[in-house]
Amino acid sequence: MQYLGEIFALVTSLGWALSSLFFEKASRRADSISVNVIRLVIGIVFLGIFTFMDRGAVLPLDATPQNWKILGISGLIGLFLGDQFLYEAYVMIGARICMLFMTMTPLVVGVFGYLFLGEALTLIQIAAMLITCSGVLLVVINPKNKNDEKKLSSKGILFICVAIILEATGIVFTKMGSMGYDPSSSTQIRMICALGVFVIFLTYKRLWKKVFNVLEDRKVILLIIGGTITATAGITFLVAALNLGNAGIISTISSTSPILIIPISYLIFKEKIRIKEIIGACISVFGIALFFL
């Protein structure tokens, strides 16, 4: 089928847009730590089923100690620390604004790749970074009224910026740790290691009661399941899309979540949309497209 890869990339973008909204709603009803822990458990099980169907292994027991070490660091940085800041930012400034900020993640990865992996950056890619950042700044700078100022709290912006740096760092470690190994199993290792750190943290802080209380809230569990399934489906469709189409085009289409999330937020969740949010999202996605040329 013609354009099947591009269609899969669009499904990826839609999945990521939906997952961010699901996790925002879940984090508003419960605390972000409980949401993250339950999400990791569901994700590990979901990936175990997928990897069993794909290669006959429920758990990544065939991974090398080096895989576990580097991917474990990646999980600690990206999933334990990074996602905590991300989920808190969801509550403070909303999933729509967070998704717009997250368009800068590939650019930060590009900078880190240049600094630590020796990967080159072209002038076009540097220009793309500036364009993408300008789209984000258009939304953030000079809100028109007090409600916008509250929505774009400085703490929320700080948290999403920290999340971007941590996520980008986690991606760099993932790239180093997953070379020559199954991508889904690599993701599962990251999740298992992050969950292990959460177990230690929750035990030390005596916060297990909060997690168990959240488990009794059916609506929160459904939101977490919805967010986990749509996020995992997005990753799965992205891998399939990359095998079917041009990497630059696929990466660009899959990065359109900040645009797709706008009509979803308006039509389903009845959120107010500002014109400059739409313009800023379009500028940022254009910057991403330029980055992959």
Tab-separated table of C-alpha atoms in Angstrom, residues 60 63-79 170-179 181-194:
chain	number	residue	atom	x	y	z
A	60	PRO	CA	15.101	-9.458	28.249
A	63	ALA	CA	20.700	-8.932	27.216
A	64	THR	CA	24.373	-8.468	28.106
A	65	PRO	CA	25.534	-6.870	31.387
A	66	GLN	CA	26.603	-3.873	29.286
A	67	ASN	CA	23.059	-3.553	27.902
A	68	TRP	CA	21.628	-3.620	31.421
A	69	LYS	CA	24.173	-1.134	32.735
A	70	ILE	CA	23.761	1.556	30.071
A	71	LEU	CA	20.019	1.063	29.544
A	72	GLY	CA	19.593	1.039	33.324
A	73	ILE	CA	21.232	4.467	33.506
A	74	SER	CA	18.958	5.559	30.668
A	75	GLY	CA	15.886	4.370	32.580
A	76	LEU	CA	17.010	6.143	35.742
A	77	ILE	CA	17.562	9.438	33.936
A	78	GLY	CA	14.732	9.360	31.388
A	79	LEU	CA	11.926	7.359	33.019
A	170	GLY	CA	18.134	9.229	28.438
A	171	ILE	CA	17.787	8.888	24.665
A	172	VAL	CA	21.556	9.272	24.183
A	173	PHE	CA	22.193	6.499	26.732
A	174	THR	CA	19.479	4.389	25.072
A	175	LYS	CA	21.228	4.741	21.735
A	176	MET	CA	24.511	3.603	23.270
A	177	GLY	CA	22.969	0.740	25.235
A	178	SER	CA	20.634	-0.695	22.597
A	179	MET	CA	23.101	-1.053	19.724
A	181	TYR	CA	19.860	-5.444	20.601
A	182	ASP	CA	16.069	-5.665	20.219
A	183	PRO	CA	14.444	-2.181	20.537
A	184	SER	CA	11.350	-3.374	22.446
A	185	SER	CA	13.442	-5.382	24.907
A	186	SER	CA	15.719	-2.353	25.330
A	187	THR	CA	12.681	-0.278	26.301
A	188	GLN	CA	11.613	-3.013	28.717
A	189	ILE	CA	15.038	-2.955	30.413
A	190	ARG	CA	14.732	0.815	30.862
A	191	MET	CA	11.289	0.364	32.427
A	192	ILE	CA	12.387	-2.478	34.737
A	193	CYS	CA	15.344	-0.458	36.036
A	194	ALA	CA	13.226	2.669	36.530
